[in-house]
Phi, psi and omega in degrees: 000318179296321178295320180296316178298320180295318179296319179297318179296319178297321180295315179295321178296321179294320179295314179296321178294321179296317178296317180296319179295319179297320180294325184272329188257341185244153176226143185236139176236124180251135177234122179259165187284001173270351178264142182297333180294341181296307179294324178298316183292318180296320177295319177296321180297318178295319178294321179298323179294320183287330184267349179263134184300310182229086180299153186298332183260020182301329182254021181287153178264357178247102184232156172232157182256142177237116184260135180218159179244132176257110184273133178258164182294331181279003178099344179282165182215144175253142177265123181248136178245124179242135178268126181236169181294125179261190177303129182147194182251129180225171180233141184226137176248116184232118180053042176083357181250137178274137177229140174269128180249114181245114180254122184237152181222129176248115189266354185253323188294308186275336182296331179290336183264307186243356180084002180237147180289156176272126182233148175222150171239125182245123177257129180233131178211178178294147183300329180292340182258016181297337180291351180279344182297309180301314179294328178295314179294322178295322178295319178294320179296314182296322178295321179292318180291327176294325178292336180259001182295131182077011182230160182251132179255127178255125180254146172232158181283130177233094187071241177253015181241156171261129181229145178300138179256107182072192180275154175304136183255156182296137180292140178267128179301141183296325182288347180284342176261108186264115176250176177300149182307128177091343184290306181298319181296322180295316181291315181298317179296321180292318179296316180295322177295321179295317182295336181265009184237034180300311181293325179300318177294318182294320181296330183259004177069027180262133177303132184274080176208158185218137180239137180233143177235120174252120182233151181160175182293162178299146177080012182272350175105021183294304182293322179297321180293319179298319178297315179293323179296317178298318180295321181292333180261005182060042175252156172263175180234131174251109182273125183243122178256110183290346180261013182293141179298132177086357180278126179241175179299319181294315180295322178298315180297320180294317180297316182287342178267353182229049179282140175305149181300148179054058180221142169271143169264124181245121176239107184268152178051052184294339179292334181263000186295328183245028174268131183301327180297327180272324183292326185266125180269183183295330181270013175089004181288141177232135182299146182265359180283128178262160180294319178294323177294324177294318179296320178294325178292331180287313183210029178284183181298321184268003182288152183279172178239184180055055180213156178234124183246134174243126175249142175233150178204149173267347184223085182294334181291344180272353184280142177291137179303332179293334181281325187256017177288158177303140185105328172257317171238108184271336179214119176250136183222136178276126174245097193262181174298173187296136169257163186307315182294324176300313182300317179294318179297317178296321179298312181291330175295324181283318191246350181275167177055044176078011180281337182291139181278340177268194183265029180292128181279171181296318180295322178295321179297319178296319179294316179294325178297321177293327176294318177298319178300317179293321180297314180294321178296318178295324178296321179295322178298327180270006179082017179248126183235161181223142181278159178294328178295321178294317177298316181297315178298324179289320179294330178293324186275338187238161172277182189298316184288318180291332182295327180294313179295322180293325177296318179295317180294320181294318179291330179294334181273350181282145179272000000 
């Protein structure tokens, strides 16, 4: 009996001593998948595996696969499979210090809310090496930002979270979207003025947010201009679909109040958002977002600040006056079908400065561009108009000389 009591006491003493030593000698850092550093660290971890000759988890039994495509210049692509550290315990050596990397996944708690599992990554190292955590995270952040440099990230709503949709895409030059003279400059100047007046808004107690409405016929370049504008200002885009299944007034308000930094909120075809034909899907589902809830999310008491919202519509006359009043829509701009000067500018962008695939000279391109300008102008006089999207599609299919004749034929068929 005495020996048993002694063994039990020694065992408890060893456990308490182990806990005390861990508290004094070890430090732990937890990163959950709701924090942006989570994706940054996992991407850094995968890169660390590829650049290290023999990564510490090379012989691990807990692995995940990462699939990527390598695009070649001839248009073909190779599918690459990379094995990365999966849920489990792994070991990492960073700047001479060993760290334990524990990746855990809870599949029931978060799936009921957002449809995605709750994941955490826990880093454990000696207490003396705690100073390595900030440079490691900074290195992961810088690597992620370098991968997105010169590219535009589009986010979509996933439950109550914003998540990147697809891979970052190449930024579109602002001059590549040709609008009517003065339209792009007016919007760009207004956005830049708003971004530079944060303190001005705060001093006067005005909510720091701005709303824009771009209206006009389909194919006039509304969405393309917003995408190019975001890229020119190094902003991302958060696309919000008001007819999404499961979206309610509360979730809408939460999403609009928790937009990633330096992002535009884009709501397209807002005139159809509260149309029963759009709200109801084939299986009878109807969106739960109400018009009053949408207005409150735009500028209600609980609405967020420090945001820029872009609304687009093809039918501005269908919008409720309460939606487009000042404070919700601060600047409305018409993005219409092509005007003569627009058509000529788009033509020269396609075929000028060596862009033409044939032997058309610069002077010939200028002459042909003026002909396109005259054709579009004559069409407007006769009540026939053409969208910028139609012109762009035609310029893609034809060379410079054929494009002039095709423009004339296309306008002749318009009513």
